[in-house]
Short mmCIF file of C-alpha atoms in Angstrom, two decimals:
data_model
loop_
_atom_site.label_atom_id
_atom_site.label_comp_id
_atom_site.label_asym_id
_atom_site.label_seq_id
_atom_site.Cartn_x
_atom_site.Cartn_y
_atom_site.Cartn_z
CA UNK A 934 76.71 -23.05 -10.77
CA UNK A 935 74.22 -20.00 -10.89
CA UNK A 936 72.00 -19.53 -7.75
CA UNK A 937 68.67 -19.51 -9.29
CA UNK A 938 66.91 -17.64 -6.39
CA UNK A 939 63.52 -17.44 -8.05
CA UNK A 940 63.30 -21.19 -8.27
CA UNK A 941 64.99 -22.09 -5.07
CA UNK A 942 63.05 -19.56 -2.96
CA UNK A 943 59.62 -20.42 -4.66
CA UNK A 944 60.46 -24.27 -3.88
CA UNK A 945 61.18 -23.71 -0.24
CA UNK A 946 58.40 -21.08 0.53
CA UNK A 947 55.89 -23.56 -0.94
CA UNK A 948 57.40 -26.26 1.25
CA UNK A 949 56.92 -24.10 4.36
CA UNK A 950 53.29 -23.50 3.56
CA UNK A 951 52.65 -27.16 2.77
CA UNK A 952 54.31 -28.26 5.95
CA UNK A 953 52.79 -25.53 8.03
CA UNK A 954 56.39 -24.87 9.21
CA UNK A 955 55.66 -21.61 10.91
CA UNK A 956 52.24 -22.38 12.24
CA UNK A 957 52.37 -22.18 16.11
CA UNK A 958 50.29 -24.14 18.57
CA UNK A 959 50.17 -23.92 22.42
CA UNK A 960 52.72 -26.21 23.83
CA UNK A 961 53.32 -25.94 27.63
CA UNK A 962 56.53 -28.08 27.54
CA UNK A 963 58.13 -25.23 25.62
CA UNK A 964 59.15 -21.74 26.78
CA UNK A 965 57.05 -19.01 25.17
CA UNK A 966 58.54 -16.13 23.13
CA UNK A 967 56.54 -13.41 21.47
CA UNK A 968 57.60 -11.33 18.57
CA UNK A 969 55.44 -8.35 17.55
CA UNK A 970 56.01 -6.24 14.55
CA UNK A 971 54.23 -2.84 14.04
CA UNK A 972 51.35 -3.63 11.62
CA UNK A 973 51.52 -1.84 8.37
CA UNK A 974 48.85 0.47 6.96
CA UNK A 975 48.11 -1.14 3.57
CA UNK A 976 48.39 1.64 1.07
CA UNK A 977 47.99 1.07 -2.66
CA UNK A 978 51.73 1.74 -3.30
CA UNK A 979 52.50 -1.49 -1.62
CA UNK A 980 55.50 -2.02 0.83
CA UNK A 981 58.06 0.63 1.07
CA UNK A 982 61.68 -0.02 2.21
CA UNK A 983 61.01 0.75 5.82
CA UNK A 984 58.75 -2.34 6.26
CA UNK A 985 61.17 -4.91 5.46
CA UNK A 986 64.04 -3.12 7.10
CA UNK A 987 62.22 -3.62 10.52
CA UNK A 988 60.62 -7.00 9.66
CA UNK A 989 63.86 -8.64 8.52
CA UNK A 990 65.46 -7.66 11.81
CA UNK A 991 62.54 -9.12 13.92
CA UNK A 992 62.33 -12.23 11.54
CA UNK A 993 65.99 -13.09 12.20
CA UNK A 994 65.35 -12.92 16.04
CA UNK A 995 62.28 -15.06 15.70
CA UNK A 996 64.21 -17.82 13.78
CA UNK A 997 67.06 -17.46 16.41
CA UNK A 998 64.74 -18.06 19.27
CA UNK A 999 62.89 -20.92 17.48
CA UNK A 1000 66.28 -22.71 16.90
CA UNK A 1001 66.92 -22.34 20.60
CA UNK A 1002 63.76 -24.25 21.45
CA UNK A 1003 61.38 -21.60 22.23
CA UNK A 1004 57.65 -21.71 21.15
CA UNK A 1005 57.68 -18.56 19.03
CA UNK A 1006 54.51 -16.53 18.21
CA UNK A 1007 55.36 -14.33 15.16
CA UNK A 1008 52.16 -12.87 13.88
CA UNK A 1009 51.34 -10.25 11.27
CA UNK A 1010 48.47 -8.07 10.55
CA UNK A 1011 47.25 -4.78 9.03
CA UNK A 1012 46.37 -1.50 10.54
CA UNK A 1013 43.60 -1.31 8.02
CA UNK A 1014 41.65 1.59 9.04
CA UNK A 1015 42.55 5.17 8.10
CA UNK A 1016 42.12 8.47 6.15
CA UNK A 1017 43.92 7.50 3.03
CA UNK A 1018 41.42 4.69 2.08
CA UNK A 1019 38.44 6.96 2.86
CA UNK A 1020 39.94 9.93 0.66
CA UNK A 1021 40.37 7.30 -2.03
CA UNK A 1022 36.75 6.40 -1.62
CA UNK A 1023 35.50 10.00 -1.87
CA UNK A 1024 37.61 10.43 -5.30
CA UNK A 1025 36.69 7.20 -6.85
CA UNK A 1026 33.21 6.25 -5.30
CA UNK A 1027 34.62 2.82 -4.27
CA UNK A 1028 33.89 1.52 -0.87
CA UNK A 1029 37.01 1.70 1.43
CA UNK A 1030 36.70 -2.05 2.29
CA UNK A 1031 37.27 -2.91 -1.33
CA UNK A 1032 40.39 -0.74 -1.86
CA UNK A 1033 41.77 -1.93 1.55
CA UNK A 1034 41.30 -5.70 0.75
CA UNK A 1035 43.12 -5.08 -2.69
CA UNK A 1036 46.01 -3.24 -0.82
CA UNK A 1037 46.17 -6.12 1.86
CA UNK A 1038 46.44 -8.78 -1.06
CA UNK A 1039 49.25 -6.74 -2.55
CA UNK A 1040 50.99 -6.49 0.66
CA UNK A 1041 50.62 -10.26 1.42
CA UNK A 1042 52.09 -11.10 -1.92
CA UNK A 1043 55.25 -9.00 -1.40
CA UNK A 1044 55.73 -10.17 2.30
CA UNK A 1045 55.45 -13.77 1.02
CA UNK A 1046 58.16 -13.19 -1.60
CA UNK A 1047 60.44 -11.96 1.09
CA UNK A 1048 60.05 -15.32 2.92
CA UNK A 1049 59.28 -14.17 6.46
CA UNK A 1050 58.39 -16.84 9.21
CA UNK A 1051 54.91 -15.38 10.14
CA UNK A 1052 52.19 -17.43 11.45
CA UNK A 1053 49.43 -16.31 8.95
CA UNK A 1054 46.95 -18.30 10.81
CA UNK A 1055 47.15 -15.42 13.38
CA UNK A 1056 46.61 -12.61 10.85
CA UNK A 1057 44.75 -9.58 12.20
CA UNK A 1058 42.95 -6.86 10.23
CA UNK A 1059 41.75 -4.00 12.26
CA UNK A 1060 38.81 -3.12 10.03
CA UNK A 1061 37.21 -6.70 10.65
CA UNK A 1062 34.35 -6.90 13.19
CA UNK A 1063 35.91 -9.88 14.80
CA UNK A 1064 38.83 -7.58 15.72
CA UNK A 1065 37.14 -4.37 16.67
CA UNK A 1066 34.78 -6.28 18.80
CA UNK A 1067 37.60 -6.20 21.46
CA UNK A 1068 38.60 -2.72 21.01
CA UNK A 1069 35.06 -1.79 21.60
CA UNK A 1070 34.86 -4.02 24.66
CA UNK A 1071 38.03 -2.52 26.04
CA UNK A 1072 36.63 0.96 25.34
CA UNK A 1073 33.52 -0.04 27.43
CA UNK A 1074 35.58 -1.26 30.26
CA UNK A 1075 37.41 2.01 30.35
CA UNK A 1076 34.27 3.99 30.31
CA UNK A 1077 32.91 2.10 33.16
CA UNK A 1078 36.01 2.61 35.18
CA UNK A 1079 37.60 5.53 37.28
CA UNK A 1080 41.28 5.67 38.43
CA UNK A 1081 41.73 5.39 42.35
CA UNK A 1082 44.84 7.28 43.30
CA UNK A 1083 44.97 5.31 46.65
CA UNK A 1084 44.77 1.84 45.07
CA UNK A 1085 46.83 3.04 42.01
CA UNK A 1086 44.60 1.31 39.68
CA UNK A 1087 41.25 1.52 37.73
CA UNK A 1088 38.25 0.55 39.66
CA UNK A 1089 34.46 -0.05 38.61
CA UNK A 1090 32.54 3.19 38.37
CA UNK A 1091 29.73 1.44 40.45
CA UNK A 1092 32.08 1.65 43.40
CA UNK A 1093 32.27 5.50 42.88
CA UNK A 1094 28.50 5.81 42.69
CA UNK A 1095 28.23 3.89 46.00
CA UNK A 1096 30.64 6.36 47.64
CA UNK A 1097 28.86 9.45 46.20
CA UNK A 1098 25.45 7.98 47.65
CA UNK A 1099 26.81 7.68 51.00
CA UNK A 1100 29.24 10.60 51.51
CA UNK A 1101 29.26 12.59 48.28
CA UNK A 1102 32.95 13.16 47.19
CA UNK A 1103 34.33 14.28 50.33
CA UNK A 1104 37.98 12.93 50.95
CA UNK A 1105 37.66 11.18 47.57
CA UNK A 1106 41.23 10.69 46.10
CA UNK A 1107 40.48 9.87 42.46
CA UNK A 1108 41.72 11.12 39.08
CA UNK A 1109 39.54 13.79 37.59
CA UNK A 1110 39.14 16.71 34.94
CA UNK A 1111 38.16 19.28 37.54
CA UNK A 1112 37.84 19.45 41.32
CA UNK A 1113 34.32 19.15 42.46
CA UNK A 1114 32.57 19.27 45.78
CA UNK A 1115 29.27 17.92 46.66
CA UNK A 1116 27.48 16.06 49.46
CA UNK A 1117 25.75 12.79 49.47
CA UNK A 1118 22.59 14.76 49.77
CA UNK A 1119 23.39 16.83 46.79
CA UNK A 1120 24.27 13.83 44.61
CA UNK A 1121 21.08 11.99 45.61
CA UNK A 1122 18.88 14.94 44.62
CA UNK A 1123 20.38 15.40 41.20
CA UNK A 1124 18.80 14.15 37.92
CA UNK A 1125 20.20 11.20 36.05
CA UNK A 1126 21.67 13.50 33.57
CA UNK A 1127 23.29 15.57 36.15
CA UNK A 1128 24.82 12.48 37.79
CA UNK A 1129 26.14 11.25 34.34
CA UNK A 1130 27.84 14.71 33.94
CA UNK A 1131 29.53 14.22 37.12
CA UNK A 1132 30.69 10.77 36.51
CA UNK A 1133 32.17 11.94 33.11
CA UNK A 1134 34.55 13.92 35.20
CA UNK A 1135 35.96 10.90 36.59
CA UNK A 1136 35.66 8.10 33.84
CA UNK A 1137 38.84 6.72 32.24
CA UNK A 1138 37.33 7.04 28.84
CA UNK A 1139 35.54 10.37 28.79
CA UNK A 1140 34.08 13.17 26.66
CA UNK A 1141 36.22 16.38 26.97
CA UNK A 1142 36.61 19.75 25.14
CA UNK A 1143 40.03 19.65 23.58
CA UNK A 1144 42.17 21.78 21.02
CA UNK A 1145 42.50 19.74 17.77
CA UNK A 1146 43.97 20.21 14.34
CA UNK A 1147 40.78 20.53 12.34
CA UNK A 1148 40.70 20.40 8.40
CA UNK A 1149 37.32 21.67 7.13
CA UNK A 1150 38.05 20.33 3.59
CA UNK A 1151 38.78 16.75 4.79
CA UNK A 1152 35.98 17.00 7.58
CA UNK A 1153 38.27 15.56 10.09
CA UNK A 1154 40.70 15.99 12.86
CA UNK A 1155 44.36 15.43 12.08
CA UNK A 1156 47.36 14.38 14.27
CA UNK A 1157 50.32 16.51 14.56
CA UNK A 1158 52.21 14.37 12.10
CA UNK A 1159 49.43 14.83 9.49
CA UNK A 1160 49.90 18.62 9.45
CA UNK A 1161 52.89 20.24 7.55
CA UNK A 1162 53.31 24.03 7.61
CA UNK A 1163 49.72 24.79 8.39
CA UNK A 1164 48.09 22.38 5.76
CA UNK A 1165 47.22 18.72 5.66
CA UNK A 1166 49.86 16.40 4.47
CA UNK A 1167 47.23 14.79 2.32
CA UNK A 1168 45.73 17.18 -0.08
CA UNK A 1169 47.38 20.41 1.21
CA UNK A 1170 44.14 21.84 2.75
CA UNK A 1171 44.29 24.55 5.36
CA UNK A 1172 44.31 23.33 9.04
CA UNK A 1173 43.03 25.31 11.90
CA UNK A 1174 43.14 24.96 15.68
CA UNK A 1175 39.69 24.28 17.08
CA UNK A 1176 38.17 23.40 20.32
CA UNK A 1177 35.85 20.22 19.85
CA UNK A 1178 34.29 17.64 21.87
CA UNK A 1179 36.27 14.51 21.72
CA UNK A 1180 36.52 11.08 23.33
CA UNK A 1181 39.56 11.05 25.58
CA UNK A 1182 41.44 8.51 27.71
CA UNK A 1183 42.56 9.57 31.15
CA UNK A 1184 46.28 8.40 30.59
CA UNK A 1185 47.28 11.36 32.86
CA UNK A 1186 46.15 9.32 35.81
CA UNK A 1187 48.83 6.74 35.12
CA UNK A 1188 51.78 9.13 34.89
CA UNK A 1189 53.28 8.28 38.17
CA UNK A 1190 53.08 4.55 37.45
CA UNK A 1191 54.60 4.87 34.11
CA UNK A 1192 57.56 6.87 35.54
CA UNK A 1193 57.97 4.26 38.27
CA UNK A 1194 57.73 1.50 35.73
CA UNK A 1195 60.67 2.79 33.76
CA UNK A 1196 62.78 1.35 36.54
CA UNK A 1197 61.50 -2.13 35.94
CA UNK A 1198 61.96 -2.60 32.20
CA UNK A 1199 65.13 -3.50 30.06
CA UNK A 1200 65.46 -0.30 27.91
CA UNK A 1201 68.43 1.86 27.42
CA UNK A 1202 69.14 4.72 29.64
CA UNK A 1203 68.75 7.24 26.78
CA UNK A 1204 65.35 5.87 25.87
CA UNK A 1205 64.25 5.90 29.49
CA UNK A 1206 65.33 9.46 29.81
CA UNK A 1207 63.41 10.50 26.76
CA UNK A 1208 60.26 8.94 28.36
CA UNK A 1209 60.83 10.71 31.73
CA UNK A 1210 61.08 14.09 29.93
CA UNK A 1211 57.88 13.22 28.03
CA UNK A 1212 56.03 12.29 31.13
CA UNK A 1213 57.84 15.18 32.95
CA UNK A 1214 56.86 15.45 36.67
CA UNK A 1215 57.01 18.71 38.36
CA UNK A 1216 55.84 19.63 41.87
CA UNK A 1217 54.39 23.05 42.64
CA UNK A 1218 51.41 25.04 43.65
CA UNK A 1219 48.05 26.18 41.92
CA UNK A 1220 47.35 29.71 42.92
CA UNK A 1221 44.14 31.73 42.33
CA UNK A 1222 44.38 35.22 40.72
CA UNK A 1223 41.37 37.59 40.86
CA UNK A 1224 40.72 39.84 37.97
CA UNK A 1225 40.64 43.60 38.98
CA UNK A 1226 37.23 45.26 38.97
CA UNK A 1227 35.61 41.69 38.21
CA UNK A 1228 34.03 38.71 39.89
CA UNK A 1229 36.29 36.49 37.69
CA UNK A 1230 39.31 34.65 38.83
CA UNK A 1231 41.55 32.02 37.34
CA UNK A 1232 44.24 29.59 38.39
CA UNK A 1233 47.84 29.07 37.44
CA UNK A 1234 50.26 26.43 38.16
CA UNK A 1235 53.84 27.19 39.03
CA UNK A 1236 56.87 25.07 40.27
CA UNK A 1237 58.42 28.35 41.46
CA UNK A 1238 56.01 29.67 44.06
CA UNK A 1239 59.03 31.73 45.60
CA UNK A 1240 58.79 34.07 42.32
CA UNK A 1241 55.41 35.46 43.03
CA UNK A 1242 56.96 38.76 44.00
CA UNK A 1243 58.51 38.90 40.40
CA UNK A 1244 55.41 38.74 38.65
CA UNK A 1245 55.00 41.68 36.24
CA UNK A 1246 52.36 40.28 33.83
CA UNK A 1247 50.07 37.31 33.16
CA UNK A 1248 49.68 35.35 29.85
CA UNK A 1249 46.65 33.33 28.65
CA UNK A 1250 46.77 30.73 25.92
CA UNK A 1251 44.89 32.00 22.88
CA UNK A 1252 42.36 29.16 23.15
CA UNK A 1253 41.57 29.88 26.81
CA UNK A 1254 37.81 30.56 27.63
CA UNK A 1255 39.12 33.51 29.71
CA UNK A 1256 40.18 35.35 26.55
CA UNK A 1257 36.58 36.29 25.45
CA UNK A 1258 35.64 37.19 29.08
CA UNK A 1259 38.70 39.38 29.79
CA UNK A 1260 39.16 41.20 26.48
CA UNK A 1261 37.87 44.87 26.76
CA UNK A 1262 36.04 46.51 24.01
CA UNK A 1263 39.06 48.75 23.24
CA UNK A 1264 41.25 45.74 22.65
CA UNK A 1265 38.65 43.38 20.96
CA UNK A 1266 39.64 44.06 17.27
CA UNK A 1267 43.39 43.50 17.96
CA UNK A 1268 42.69 40.43 20.10
CA UNK A 1269 40.38 38.91 17.26
CA UNK A 1270 43.05 39.60 14.69
CA UNK A 1271 45.72 37.89 16.88
CA UNK A 1272 43.48 34.83 17.50
CA UNK A 1273 42.85 34.33 13.71
CA UNK A 1274 46.45 34.20 12.96
CA UNK A 1275 47.17 31.84 15.93
CA UNK A 1276 44.62 29.12 15.07
CA UNK A 1277 46.51 28.26 11.98
CA UNK A 1278 49.39 27.06 13.88
CA UNK A 1279 49.69 23.55 15.56
CA UNK A 1280 51.02 23.29 19.13
CA UNK A 1281 54.24 21.57 17.76
CA UNK A 1282 54.87 24.74 15.72
CA UNK A 1283 54.21 26.98 18.59
CA UNK A 1284 56.61 25.06 20.96
CA UNK A 1285 59.39 25.01 18.40
CA UNK A 1286 58.96 28.74 17.24
CA UNK A 1287 60.91 31.10 19.50
CA UNK A 1288 59.72 34.15 18.03
CA UNK A 1289 57.73 36.57 20.21
CA UNK A 1290 53.93 37.54 19.42
CA UNK A 1291 51.27 38.66 21.70
CA UNK A 1292 48.34 41.13 22.42
CA UNK A 1293 47.29 42.93 25.56
CA UNK A 1294 43.67 41.90 26.59
CA UNK A 1295 42.91 45.21 28.33
CA UNK A 1296 42.35 43.63 31.74
CA UNK A 1297 44.54 43.28 34.86
CA UNK A 1298 45.03 40.53 37.41
CA UNK A 1299 45.69 41.03 41.19
CA UNK A 1300 48.70 39.48 42.64
CA UNK A 1301 47.29 37.71 45.83
CA UNK A 1302 50.84 38.23 47.45
CA UNK A 1303 51.30 41.97 46.70
CA UNK A 1304 47.93 43.45 45.75
CA UNK A 1305 49.57 44.74 42.51
CA UNK A 1306 47.49 45.01 39.36
CA UNK A 1307 49.34 43.12 36.69
CA UNK A 1308 48.44 43.25 32.97
CA UNK A 1309 46.93 40.14 31.33
CA UNK A 1310 48.30 39.37 27.73
CA UNK A 1311 47.58 36.81 25.34
CA UNK A 1312 50.28 34.88 23.62
CA UNK A 1313 50.82 31.66 21.62
CA UNK A 1314 53.87 30.61 23.72
CA UNK A 1315 51.25 29.38 26.36
CA UNK A 1316 49.27 26.28 25.45
CA UNK A 1317 45.82 25.64 26.71
CA UNK A 1318 46.56 21.80 27.21
CA UNK A 1319 49.50 22.31 29.47
CA UNK A 1320 48.73 23.21 33.26
CA UNK A 1321 45.83 25.46 33.32
CA UNK A 1322 46.22 27.50 30.14
CA UNK A 1323 47.39 30.46 32.05
CA UNK A 1324 50.75 31.59 33.55
CA UNK A 1325 52.15 34.15 35.89
CA UNK A 1326 55.14 35.67 34.10
CA UNK A 1327 58.25 36.20 35.97
CA UNK A 1328 60.58 37.61 33.25
CA UNK A 1329 63.76 37.98 35.48
CA UNK A 1330 63.90 34.04 35.94
CA UNK A 1331 62.22 32.49 32.77
CA UNK A 1332 63.78 32.81 29.34
CA UNK A 1333 60.53 32.92 27.37
CA UNK A 1334 58.92 35.49 29.78
CA UNK A 1335 62.05 37.45 29.46
CA UNK A 1336 62.01 37.65 25.67
CA UNK A 1337 58.38 38.67 25.89
CA UNK A 1338 58.88 41.45 28.33
CA UNK A 1339 61.78 42.74 26.38
CA UNK A 1340 59.81 42.94 23.21
CA UNK A 1341 56.79 44.56 24.65
CA UNK A 1342 58.68 46.76 27.24
CA UNK A 1343 57.37 45.37 30.38
CA UNK A 1344 59.00 45.31 33.69
CA UNK A 1345 61.70 42.81 34.72
CA UNK A 1346 62.26 42.37 38.47
CA UNK A 1347 65.00 40.29 39.82
CA UNK A 1348 64.61 38.20 43.09
CA UNK A 1349 68.09 36.64 43.50
CA UNK A 1350 70.93 38.54 45.11
CA UNK A 1351 73.67 39.57 42.56
CA UNK A 1352 71.89 38.09 39.29
CA UNK A 1353 72.36 40.05 36.08
CA UNK A 1354 69.26 40.32 33.98
CA UNK A 1355 70.37 43.14 31.72
CA UNK A 1356 70.93 40.76 28.79
CA UNK A 1357 69.03 37.40 29.67
CA UNK A 1358 67.05 35.79 32.31
CA UNK A 1359 68.61 34.02 35.44
CA UNK A 1360 67.15 30.67 35.31
CA UNK A 1361 69.31 28.88 37.86
CA UNK A 1362 67.57 27.47 40.82
CA UNK A 1363 70.34 28.21 43.39
CA UNK A 1364 70.97 31.57 44.98
CA UNK A 1365 69.65 33.78 47.84
CA UNK A 1366 66.44 35.44 47.56
CA UNK A 1367 65.90 39.35 47.57
CA UNK A 1368 63.26 41.88 46.82
CA UNK A 1369 60.48 40.00 48.56
CA UNK A 1370 58.40 42.67 50.55
CA UNK A 1371 58.59 42.99 54.29
CA UNK A 1372 55.56 43.19 56.54
CA UNK A 1373 56.28 46.95 57.10
CA UNK A 1374 56.73 47.62 53.38
CA UNK A 1375 53.58 45.88 52.03
CA UNK A 1376 50.86 45.18 54.74
CA UNK A 1377 49.07 43.13 52.04
CA UNK A 1378 51.49 40.17 52.68
CA UNK A 1379 53.38 39.34 55.93
CA UNK A 1380 55.75 36.72 54.01
CA UNK A 1381 59.30 37.68 53.70
CA UNK A 1382 61.68 35.52 51.67
CA UNK A 1383 64.85 37.67 51.79
CA UNK A 1384 67.95 35.79 52.83
CA UNK A 1385 66.44 32.30 52.15
CA UNK A 1386 67.85 30.01 49.59
CA UNK A 1387 65.68 29.46 46.49
CA UNK A 1388 64.87 25.96 47.62
CA UNK A 1389 63.83 27.25 51.22
CA UNK A 1390 61.81 30.10 49.70
CA UNK A 1391 59.82 27.57 47.54
CA UNK A 1392 58.91 25.55 50.50
CA UNK A 1393 58.02 28.60 52.59
CA UNK A 1394 55.81 29.97 49.88
CA UNK A 1395 53.93 26.69 49.36
CA UNK A 1396 53.23 26.49 53.12
CA UNK A 1397 52.04 30.21 52.92
CA UNK A 1398 49.74 29.22 49.99
CA UNK A 1399 48.15 26.33 52.03
CA UNK A 1400 47.66 28.36 55.33
CA UNK A 1401 46.08 31.38 53.49
CA UNK A 1402 43.87 29.31 51.19
CA UNK A 1403 45.50 31.06 48.19
CA UNK A 1404 45.47 27.82 46.36
CA UNK A 1405 46.85 24.24 46.74
CA UNK A 1406 50.14 22.37 46.63
CA UNK A 1407 50.00 19.95 43.58
CA UNK A 1408 52.10 17.65 41.43
CA UNK A 1409 51.57 18.16 37.66
CA UNK A 1410 52.77 16.04 34.66
CA UNK A 1411 53.43 17.17 31.10
CA UNK A 1412 51.81 13.78 29.84
CA UNK A 1413 48.33 14.73 28.57
CA UNK A 1414 45.19 12.56 27.98
CA UNK A 1415 45.07 10.73 24.70
CA UNK A 1416 42.39 11.94 22.25
CA UNK A 1417 40.18 9.78 19.93
CA UNK A 1418 38.87 11.65 17.03
CA UNK A 1419 35.88 10.09 15.13
CA UNK A 1420 34.93 12.42 12.31
CA UNK A 1421 35.56 10.03 9.49
CA UNK A 1422 33.77 6.90 8.09
CA UNK A 1423 36.57 4.37 7.84
CA UNK A 1424 37.10 3.51 11.45
CA UNK A 1425 35.82 1.29 14.16
CA UNK A 1426 32.58 3.03 15.62
CA UNK A 1427 32.27 3.87 19.18
CA UNK A 1428 29.80 1.35 20.93
CA UNK A 1429 27.69 4.22 22.31
CA UNK A 1430 24.15 5.59 22.15
CA UNK A 1431 23.03 8.86 23.65
CA UNK A 1432 20.19 9.92 25.87
CA UNK A 1433 19.55 13.73 26.67
CA UNK A 1434 23.05 14.26 25.18
CA UNK A 1435 24.84 11.90 27.42
CA UNK A 1436 26.59 8.64 26.30
CA UNK A 1437 25.64 5.13 27.38
CA UNK A 1438 27.34 1.92 26.30
CA UNK A 1439 25.30 -0.52 24.09
CA UNK A 1440 24.85 -3.99 25.84
CA UNK A 1441 28.10 -5.94 25.80
CA UNK A 1442 26.18 -8.99 24.20
CA UNK A 1443 25.38 -6.58 21.20
CA UNK A 1444 29.15 -6.20 20.31
CA UNK A 1445 30.58 -5.54 17.92
CA UNK A 1446 28.72 -2.51 16.78
CA UNK A 1447 29.41 -2.71 12.82
CA UNK A 1448 29.81 0.19 10.38
CA UNK A 1449 26.61 1.02 8.66
CA UNK A 1450 26.38 1.17 4.82
CA UNK A 1451 26.39 4.88 3.66
CA UNK A 1452 25.73 6.49 0.19
CA UNK A 1453 28.66 8.94 0.58
CA UNK A 1454 31.84 9.12 2.32
CA UNK A 1455 31.90 12.85 2.93
CA UNK A 1456 30.60 14.71 5.88
CA UNK A 1457 26.94 15.69 5.81
CA UNK A 1458 25.81 19.12 4.65
CA UNK A 1459 25.13 20.17 8.24
CA UNK A 1460 28.71 19.24 9.38
CA UNK A 1461 28.13 15.87 10.90
CA UNK A 1462 30.68 13.07 10.14
CA UNK A 1463 29.96 10.58 7.16
CA UNK A 1464 28.26 8.32 9.54
CA UNK A 1465 25.42 10.95 9.61
CA UNK A 1466 24.48 9.66 6.08
CA UNK A 1467 23.41 6.21 7.70
CA UNK A 1468 19.60 5.68 7.14
CA UNK A 1469 19.39 2.91 9.75
CA UNK A 1470 22.09 2.05 12.24
CA UNK A 1471 21.35 -0.33 15.09
#
């Protein structure tokens, strides 16, 4: 007998709906089990093969746990905000809410035909105010919190204000954007705006200047995944690197907790290793370099403080604010041309590309250990978001520095006995140190590392940095703070109002702050996001 799947599946799927088979209620007599799928973005094309591929696997598991007697929560929802719906609205004049609902209806029809065991009573749509009420609530909690390194947790910002009022920030061990120093008297004498600016340095949700992928034609910031070969994936418009004020989350404050937490979760070793590499903890030193014949100075972070005697040049990220300050008149045209080429490349492209490019700034830095003047270059292999956006280059013992030095004919000075740097850098962290000046050779520095192992030399140099106030010993992480870009219309609005240019949270009992109606979904003529078209929004 033929298996008439259309009739049979329709019959049983109707029975599941009528009997509310997969509707789950709280039941304390049963053990709970939660199956969470990644919510799809509802595009006009409908489901693609990748959706059921994942959903079928998790549905099998949900049914298995249900048959074992677990009380299974297996919800589905829609990641319903995003650029595609907004672009479609721009092209057709239809409100994104209309096309999004149509797309969701299409997805629901297709999902039902497959016969998943979802509890549709629990459906979530991220574009609904009932949902983003709580993302706005969570944002306000993060804005009104700071991360205490001693307690290893977020604490109310009011606690921080009390500390500032009584003792300033002396001995404060909190995550921050930059190290500040002020007394209680100085804090109490500041204006409200000045105090808010200081608090922004500590908030978990904060406004910060960051490099982003900016697409002028789309009028929005794009994620790395949305940029292909220097143009937007959607529309093929040029994308440039641009520094913009963005909302950020201080994820970096949690780096050590995230690393420690990997030991407590049931993941594969390979996945844990990937996460460890992504977070990437490194211990080293931040060291100050003065600029020759100038009052300027800048900070570098290095895990190999022992290589200070092998520094033969410095490199700034093209986005660094120091570039404009350090570029001489003679080098300006060449530097400007290089910056123009670089801003069309994403960070991901720069990391992957091993070709050597750069330009000399015309200025020199003074090595605090030797007094030598070393040239300051600009190159896109240094990224503004990593460390301080400036590096000391030790070409004998770093492969990218080596390639740069070879390309531009810069000195390569080895610091390990017996190492051969004629063809490539010596990147090993084992060996005996040489070529560190003695006191009688260079009066500027009384530190000699000759004869020490690399490990011993690193510790000796960090101690010297501390004792001579040349910088500070520090732990760095590769993990960076998350960025929230909000240039477009079709997304949940930040629950914020501004006073003297500083953000304040709207009262919690006024949540959710809903999207206003606008006449057009394009940025305004003055470059404001589409929300700038709102006549009234309160």
